[in-house]
Coordinates of C-alpha atoms in Angstrom, one line a residue:
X15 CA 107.8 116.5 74.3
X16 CA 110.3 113.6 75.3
X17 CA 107.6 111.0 77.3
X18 CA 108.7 109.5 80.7
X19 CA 107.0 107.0 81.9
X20 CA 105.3 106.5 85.4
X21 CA 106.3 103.3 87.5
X22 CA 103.2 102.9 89.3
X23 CA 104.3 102.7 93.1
X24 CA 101.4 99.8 94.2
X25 CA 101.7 98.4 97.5
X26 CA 99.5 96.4 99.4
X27 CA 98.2 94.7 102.6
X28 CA 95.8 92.3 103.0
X29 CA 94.5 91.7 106.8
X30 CA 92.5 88.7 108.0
X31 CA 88.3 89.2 108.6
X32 CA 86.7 89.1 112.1
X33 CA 83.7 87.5 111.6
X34 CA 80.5 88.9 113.7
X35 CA 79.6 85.1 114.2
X36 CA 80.9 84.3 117.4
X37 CA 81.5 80.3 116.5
X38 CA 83.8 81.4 113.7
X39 CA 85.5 84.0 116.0
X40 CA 86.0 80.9 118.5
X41 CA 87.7 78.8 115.5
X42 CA 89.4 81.3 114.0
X43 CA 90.4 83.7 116.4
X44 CA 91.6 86.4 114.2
X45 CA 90.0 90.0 115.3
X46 CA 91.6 92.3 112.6
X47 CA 88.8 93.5 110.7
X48 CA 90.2 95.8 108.1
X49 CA 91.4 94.3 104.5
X50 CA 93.6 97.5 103.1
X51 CA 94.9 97.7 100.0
X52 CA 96.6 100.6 99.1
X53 CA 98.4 102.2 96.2
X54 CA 100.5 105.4 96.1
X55 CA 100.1 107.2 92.6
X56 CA 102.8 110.1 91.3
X57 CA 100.2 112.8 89.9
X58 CA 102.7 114.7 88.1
X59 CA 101.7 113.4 84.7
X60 CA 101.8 117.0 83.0
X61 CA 105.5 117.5 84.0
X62 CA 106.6 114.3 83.8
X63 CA 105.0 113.4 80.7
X64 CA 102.1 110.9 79.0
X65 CA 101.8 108.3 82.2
X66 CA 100.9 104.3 81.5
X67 CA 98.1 103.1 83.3
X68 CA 98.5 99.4 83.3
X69 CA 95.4 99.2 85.3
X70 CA 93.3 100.6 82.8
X71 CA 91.7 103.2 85.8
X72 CA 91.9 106.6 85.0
X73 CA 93.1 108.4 87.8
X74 CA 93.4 112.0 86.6
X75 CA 90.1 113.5 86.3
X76 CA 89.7 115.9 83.8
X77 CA 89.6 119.2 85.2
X78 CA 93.2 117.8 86.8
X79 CA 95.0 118.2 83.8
X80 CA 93.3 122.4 82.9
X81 CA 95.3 125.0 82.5
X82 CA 93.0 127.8 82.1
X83 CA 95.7 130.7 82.7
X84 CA 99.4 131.4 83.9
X85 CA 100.8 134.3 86.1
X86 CA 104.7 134.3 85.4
X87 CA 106.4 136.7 87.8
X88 CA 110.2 137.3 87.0
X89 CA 112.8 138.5 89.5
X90 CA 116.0 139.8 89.0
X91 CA 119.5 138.5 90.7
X92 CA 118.8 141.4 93.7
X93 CA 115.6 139.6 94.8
X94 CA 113.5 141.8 93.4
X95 CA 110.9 142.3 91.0
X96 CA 111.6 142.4 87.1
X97 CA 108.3 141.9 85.0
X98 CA 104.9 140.1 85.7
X99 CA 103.3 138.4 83.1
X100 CA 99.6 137.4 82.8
X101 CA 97.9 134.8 79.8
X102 CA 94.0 133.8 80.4
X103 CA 94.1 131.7 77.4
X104 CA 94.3 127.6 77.9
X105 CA 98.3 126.0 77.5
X106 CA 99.6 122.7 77.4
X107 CA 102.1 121.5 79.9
X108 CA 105.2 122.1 79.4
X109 CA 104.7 125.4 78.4
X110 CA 107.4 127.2 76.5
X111 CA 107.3 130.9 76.4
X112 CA 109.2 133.9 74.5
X113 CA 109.3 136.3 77.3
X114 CA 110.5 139.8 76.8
X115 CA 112.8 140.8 80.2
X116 CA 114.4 143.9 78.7
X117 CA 117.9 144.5 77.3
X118 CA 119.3 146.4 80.9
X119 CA 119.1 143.2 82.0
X120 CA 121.2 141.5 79.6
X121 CA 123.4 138.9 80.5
X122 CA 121.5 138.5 84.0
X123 CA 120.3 135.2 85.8
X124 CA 116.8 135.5 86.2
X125 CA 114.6 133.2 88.5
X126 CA 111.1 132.7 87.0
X127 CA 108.2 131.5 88.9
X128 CA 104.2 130.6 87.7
X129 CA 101.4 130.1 89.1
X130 CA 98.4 128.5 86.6
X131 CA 94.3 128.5 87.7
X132 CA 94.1 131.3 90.2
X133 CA 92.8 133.6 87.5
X134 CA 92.5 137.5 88.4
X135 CA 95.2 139.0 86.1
X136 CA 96.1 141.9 89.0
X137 CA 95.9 139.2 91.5
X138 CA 99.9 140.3 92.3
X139 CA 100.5 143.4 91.4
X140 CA 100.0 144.9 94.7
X141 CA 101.0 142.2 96.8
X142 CA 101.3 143.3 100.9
X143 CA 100.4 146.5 99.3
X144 CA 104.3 146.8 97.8
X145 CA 104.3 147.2 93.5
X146 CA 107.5 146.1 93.5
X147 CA 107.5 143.1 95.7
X148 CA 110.8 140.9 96.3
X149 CA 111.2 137.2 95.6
X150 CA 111.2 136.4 99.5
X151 CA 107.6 138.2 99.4
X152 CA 106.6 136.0 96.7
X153 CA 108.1 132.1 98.3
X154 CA 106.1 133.2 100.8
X155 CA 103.0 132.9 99.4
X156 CA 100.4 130.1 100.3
X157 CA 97.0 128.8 100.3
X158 CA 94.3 128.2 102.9
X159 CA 91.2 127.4 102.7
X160 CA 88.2 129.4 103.0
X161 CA 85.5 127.6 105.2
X162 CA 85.6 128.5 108.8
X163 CA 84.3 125.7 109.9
X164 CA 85.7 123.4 108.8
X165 CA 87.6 122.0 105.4
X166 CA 86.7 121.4 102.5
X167 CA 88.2 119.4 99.8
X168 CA 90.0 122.0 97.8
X169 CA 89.2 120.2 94.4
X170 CA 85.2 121.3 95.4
X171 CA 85.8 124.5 97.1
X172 CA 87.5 127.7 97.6
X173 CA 90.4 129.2 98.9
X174 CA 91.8 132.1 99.6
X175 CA 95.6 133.4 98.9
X176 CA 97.9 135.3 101.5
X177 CA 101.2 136.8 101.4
X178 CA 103.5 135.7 103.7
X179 CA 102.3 138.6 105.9
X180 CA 98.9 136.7 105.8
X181 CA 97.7 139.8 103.5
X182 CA 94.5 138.5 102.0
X183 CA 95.0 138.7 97.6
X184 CA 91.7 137.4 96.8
X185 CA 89.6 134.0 97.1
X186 CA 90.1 131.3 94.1
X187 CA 87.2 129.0 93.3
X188 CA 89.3 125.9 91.9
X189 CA 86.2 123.3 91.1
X190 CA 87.1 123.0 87.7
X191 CA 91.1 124.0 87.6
X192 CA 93.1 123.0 90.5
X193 CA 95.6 125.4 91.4
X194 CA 99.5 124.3 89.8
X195 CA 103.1 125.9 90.1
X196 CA 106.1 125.4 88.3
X197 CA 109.3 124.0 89.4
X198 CA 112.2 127.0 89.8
X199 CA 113.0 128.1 86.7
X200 CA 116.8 130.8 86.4
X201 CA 117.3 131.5 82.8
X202 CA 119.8 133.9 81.4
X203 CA 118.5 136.8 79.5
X204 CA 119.9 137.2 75.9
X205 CA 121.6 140.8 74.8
X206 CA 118.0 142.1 73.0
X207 CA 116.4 141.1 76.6
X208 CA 115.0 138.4 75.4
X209 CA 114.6 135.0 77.4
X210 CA 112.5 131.8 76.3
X211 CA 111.7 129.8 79.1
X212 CA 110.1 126.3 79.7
X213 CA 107.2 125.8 82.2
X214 CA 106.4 122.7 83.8
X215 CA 103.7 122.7 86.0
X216 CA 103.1 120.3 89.2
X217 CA 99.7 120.0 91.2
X218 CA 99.2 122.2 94.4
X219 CA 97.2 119.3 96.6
X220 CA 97.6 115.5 97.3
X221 CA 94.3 113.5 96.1
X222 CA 92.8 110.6 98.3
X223 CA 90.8 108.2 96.5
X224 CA 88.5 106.1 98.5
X225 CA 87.1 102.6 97.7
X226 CA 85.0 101.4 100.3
X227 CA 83.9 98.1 100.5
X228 CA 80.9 96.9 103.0
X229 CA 81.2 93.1 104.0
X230 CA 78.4 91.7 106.2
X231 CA 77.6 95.7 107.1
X232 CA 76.1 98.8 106.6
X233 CA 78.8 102.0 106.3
X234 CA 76.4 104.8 107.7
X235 CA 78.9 107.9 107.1
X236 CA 82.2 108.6 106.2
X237 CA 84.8 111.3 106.5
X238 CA 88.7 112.5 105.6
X239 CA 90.0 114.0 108.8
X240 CA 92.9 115.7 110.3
X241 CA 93.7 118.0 106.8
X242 CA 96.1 121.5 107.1
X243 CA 94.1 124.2 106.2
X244 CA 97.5 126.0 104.8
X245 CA 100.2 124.8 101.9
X246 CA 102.8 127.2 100.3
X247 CA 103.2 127.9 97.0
X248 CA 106.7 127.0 96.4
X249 CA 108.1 125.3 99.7
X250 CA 107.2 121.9 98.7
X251 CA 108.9 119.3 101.5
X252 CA 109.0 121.5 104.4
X253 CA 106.8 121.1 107.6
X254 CA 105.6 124.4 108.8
X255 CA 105.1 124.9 112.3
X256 CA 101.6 126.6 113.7
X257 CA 99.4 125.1 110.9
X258 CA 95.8 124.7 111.3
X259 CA 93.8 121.5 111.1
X260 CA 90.2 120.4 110.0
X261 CA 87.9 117.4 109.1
X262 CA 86.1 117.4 105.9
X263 CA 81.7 116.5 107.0
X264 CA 80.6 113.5 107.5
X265 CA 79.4 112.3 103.6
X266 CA 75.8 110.7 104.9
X267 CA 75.3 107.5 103.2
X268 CA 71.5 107.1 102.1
X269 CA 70.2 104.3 103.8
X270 CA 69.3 102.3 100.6
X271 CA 73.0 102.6 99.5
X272 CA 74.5 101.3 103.0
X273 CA 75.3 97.8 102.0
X274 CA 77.0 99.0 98.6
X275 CA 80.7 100.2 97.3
X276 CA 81.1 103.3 97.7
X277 CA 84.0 104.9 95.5
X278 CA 85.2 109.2 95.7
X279 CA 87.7 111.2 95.6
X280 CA 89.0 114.3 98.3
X281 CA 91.5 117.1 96.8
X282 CA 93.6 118.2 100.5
X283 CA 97.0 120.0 101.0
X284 CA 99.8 118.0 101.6
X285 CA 100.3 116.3 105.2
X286 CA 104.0 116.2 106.7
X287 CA 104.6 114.3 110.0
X288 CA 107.1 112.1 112.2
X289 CA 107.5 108.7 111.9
X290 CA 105.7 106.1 114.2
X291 CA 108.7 104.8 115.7
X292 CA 108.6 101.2 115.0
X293 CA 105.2 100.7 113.2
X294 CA 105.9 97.1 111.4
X295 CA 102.0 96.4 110.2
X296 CA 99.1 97.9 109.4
X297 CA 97.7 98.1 112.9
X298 CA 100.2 100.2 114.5
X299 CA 98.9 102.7 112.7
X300 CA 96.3 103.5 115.0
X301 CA 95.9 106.8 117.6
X302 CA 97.7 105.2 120.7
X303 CA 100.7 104.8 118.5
X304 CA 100.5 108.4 116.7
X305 CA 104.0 110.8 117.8
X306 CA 102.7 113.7 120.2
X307 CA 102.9 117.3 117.8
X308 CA 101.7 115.0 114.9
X309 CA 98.7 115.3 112.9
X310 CA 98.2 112.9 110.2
X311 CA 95.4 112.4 107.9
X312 CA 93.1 109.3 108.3
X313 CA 90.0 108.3 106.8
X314 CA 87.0 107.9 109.6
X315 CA 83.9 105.3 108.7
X316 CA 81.3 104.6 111.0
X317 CA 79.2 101.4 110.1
X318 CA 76.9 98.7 111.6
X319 CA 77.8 95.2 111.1
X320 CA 75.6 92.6 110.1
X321 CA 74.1 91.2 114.0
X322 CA 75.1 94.3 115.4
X323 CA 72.8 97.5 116.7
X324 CA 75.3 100.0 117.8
X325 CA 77.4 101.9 115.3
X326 CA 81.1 101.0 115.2
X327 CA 83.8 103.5 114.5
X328 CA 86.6 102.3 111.6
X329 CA 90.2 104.8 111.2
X330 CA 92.5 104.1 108.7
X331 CA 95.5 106.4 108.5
X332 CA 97.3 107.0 105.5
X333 CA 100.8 106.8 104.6
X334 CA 103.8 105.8 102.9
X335 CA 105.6 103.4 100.0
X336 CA 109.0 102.3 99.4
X337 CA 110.5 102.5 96.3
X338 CA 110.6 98.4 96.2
X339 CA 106.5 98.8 96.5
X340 CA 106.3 98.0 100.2
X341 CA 103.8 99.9 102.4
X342 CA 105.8 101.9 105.1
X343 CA 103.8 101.5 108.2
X344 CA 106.0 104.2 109.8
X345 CA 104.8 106.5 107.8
X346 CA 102.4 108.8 108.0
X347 CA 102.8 112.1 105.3
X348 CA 100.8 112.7 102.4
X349 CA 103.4 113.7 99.8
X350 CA 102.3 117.2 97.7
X351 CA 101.2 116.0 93.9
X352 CA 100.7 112.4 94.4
X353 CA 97.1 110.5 94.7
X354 CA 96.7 107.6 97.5
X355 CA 94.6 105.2 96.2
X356 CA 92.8 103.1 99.1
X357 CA 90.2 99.9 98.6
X358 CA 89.1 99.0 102.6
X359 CA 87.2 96.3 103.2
X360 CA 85.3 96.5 106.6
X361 CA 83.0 93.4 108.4
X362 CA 83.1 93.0 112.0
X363 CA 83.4 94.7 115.2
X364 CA 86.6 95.0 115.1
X365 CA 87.4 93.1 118.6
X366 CA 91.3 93.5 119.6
X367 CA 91.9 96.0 116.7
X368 CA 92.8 99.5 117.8
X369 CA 92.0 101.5 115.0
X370 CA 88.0 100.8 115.5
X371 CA 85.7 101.8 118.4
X372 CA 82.4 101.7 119.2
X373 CA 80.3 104.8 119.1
X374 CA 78.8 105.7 121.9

C-alpha cells in the first residue's frame, strides 16, 4: 500500500491569565482568562495511509482503526440496484475485493458504495420496504442517534439508521467499531462480469479531544454541547437544513479530582456553520458574536476559582485551521473525519471576557 504521510495541521493560541488576586489584576490589567491551544488532526489514517506522529501521542484509539465487517451495495448506470454484498469477517483498509457483478452487465459503469461496522447482514435488503432500492434511496441514508434525551457521544453509544424516508433499518451499537464509508467508487465490469474493486474507508464522526488544565481552581463539571443528532452516509460537506441539536451530560468531576488535568475524548457528527463575520482572535468567538441559524459546537466548564465561592461558567467554541497552521477564528465547523485536539487552561473569573459567566 503506497504510504502518504499526514502534515499535522497544529495551530495555536496562547491568551494572557487573569489573576483572582485583585493587586495583580490592578498591575496587570489583562482579564482574558482562557490559555487555548488547539490542534486540528486529519483522522483519515486508514485511507490515507500509515500517519507520523511527531508528537509521539497516539491519537487513534484502537477500536478507531476496526473493521469488523463491510456491506458493499452495487448499482447499475440506471440508478438502481445490482448486487449486495455482505463480509462479517475483519479487513484491512484499503480493501481490495473480487466482486462477481454478472456478465449482462458487461461493459457497464458501475458505482460501488460500503458501509463497514453496522453489522446485521440483511440490514439493507429491505430498505423503505423496496428489495430493489435505487442509488438515490441509498445517498440518502444517515445516522441519528438514539438517546431521546439528549446525545451521546457516538463512539460510547448507539444509533439508529434511517432511509431517507426516515424508515427506521435497525439500531447500531458502535462502542468498539465506529461506523466508516468508502469514498465513491464507478468501476467497469469485465466481459465474465467480473469487477475487482478498491475500498478505502473514511470515519463517519469528528473526535474532540479535551485537555483541561485547572490553574488556581477547581473544574466542577464539564460538557460538549450544541452536537447534530443526524449525519448522512455519503453527503460529506453539505449543511442540511432542519437538523436536530443536543448537549452531551454534564461529566461530574469527583471532588478529590477538582484541582487535577483532566484529559477525554467525545466521538459527535460533524458540525457545519457560517462564518463569524470578522472574528480576528480567540474571543470573538463567544455567543454574542455567533451568526443567527448557527449552531456550533463548544465545550462548556463550570469551575470555582481559587478565592472564589460561586461557580463560574467557561465556553470555548471550536473551529477552524488554515493550511499555513493558523487558527481561523471565523470559523466555526467541525469537519467530518478529523480529531480537534484542545489543551485549555482556565484560572480566574474571567472579568471582561465574554465567553465566561457566572452561574447563578
Amino acid at each position: 500500500m503506497k504510504k502518504k504521510y499526514i502534515i499535522l495541521a497544529m495551530m495555536s493560541l496562547f491568551l494572557f491569565v487573569a489573576c483572582s488576586n485583585e493587586e495583580e489584576q490592578q498591575t496587570n490589567n489583562q482579564t482574558g482568562v482562557i490559555a487555548l491551544k488547539a490542534e486540528v488532526v486529519p483522522m483519515n489514517t486508514l485511507q490515507e495511509g500509515e500517519r507520523i506522529d511527531t508528537r509521539s501521542r497516539v491519537i487513534s484509539a484502537e477500536f478507531e482503526n476496526t473493521i469488523n465487517n463491510i456491506h458493499i451495495v452495487v448499482f447499475g448506470s440506471d440508478g438502481k440496484k445490482i448486487k449486495h454484498f455482505y463480509s462479517p469477517m475483519y479487513v484491512d483498509n484499503p480493501y481490495t475485493t473480487l466482486l462477481n457483478i454478472g456478465s449482462s452487465h458487461a461493459g457497464e459503469t458501475v458505482t460501488i458504495y460500503a458501509i463497514a461496522n453496522v453489522g446485521d447482514a440483511d440490514m439493507f435488503e429491505n430498505l423503505e420496504n423496496v428489495t430493489d432500492y435505487t442509488q438515490t434511496a441509498f445517498e440518502g441514508l444517515n445516522l441519528r442517534v438514539s438517546a431521546t434525551d439528549g446525545v451521546q457521544s457516538i463512539g460510547q453509544g448507539t444509533q439508529l439508521l434511517y432511509s431517507q424516508a426516515g424508515t427506521n433499518l435497525t439500531t447500531i451499537n458502535n462502542a468498539e467499531a465506529p461506523v466508516m464509508v468508502t469514498k465513491l467508487e464507478n468501476v467497469t465490469v469485465a466481459n465474465n462480469g467480473l469487477t475487482r474493486a478498491t475500498l478505502s474507508f473514511t470515519r463517519q464522526n469528528t473526535k474532540i479531544t479535551l485537555n483541561l488544565i485547572p490553574q488556581k481552581m477547581k473544574i466542577v463539571k464539564y460538557r460538549v454541547c450544541s452536537i447534530p443528532k443526524i449525519s448522512y452516509m455519503f453527503n460529506k460537506g453539505i449543511n442540511v437544513s432542519g437538523v436536530e441539536y443536543g448537549d452531551i451530560p454534564y461529566v461530574e468531576v469527583p471532588a478529590a479530582d477538582q484541582s487535577k488535568q483532566i484529559k477525554q475524548a467525545f466521538y459527535v457528527y460533524e458540525n457545519y456553520n457560517e462564518n463569524i463575520v470578522g472574528a480576528t482572535k480567540q474571543t470573538d468567538r463567544c455567543e454574542a458574536n455567533i451568526p443567527n441559524g448557527a449552531h456550533p459546537t463548544y465545550v462548556e466548564i463550570v469551575g470555582i476559582p481559587d478565592g472564589f465561592t460561586d461557580q463560574y461558567l467557561y465556553r470555548v467554541y471550536l473551529g477552524g485551521v488554515s493550511s499555513q497552521n493558523e487558527i481561523q477564528y471565523h470559523k466555526i465547523t467541525l469537519l467530518r473525519n478529523y480529531e480537534y485536539y484542545v489543551t485549555v487552561k482556565l484560572a480566574g473569573d474571567g472579568t471582561g471576557d465574554p465567553r465566561v459567566s457566572k452561574v447563578e
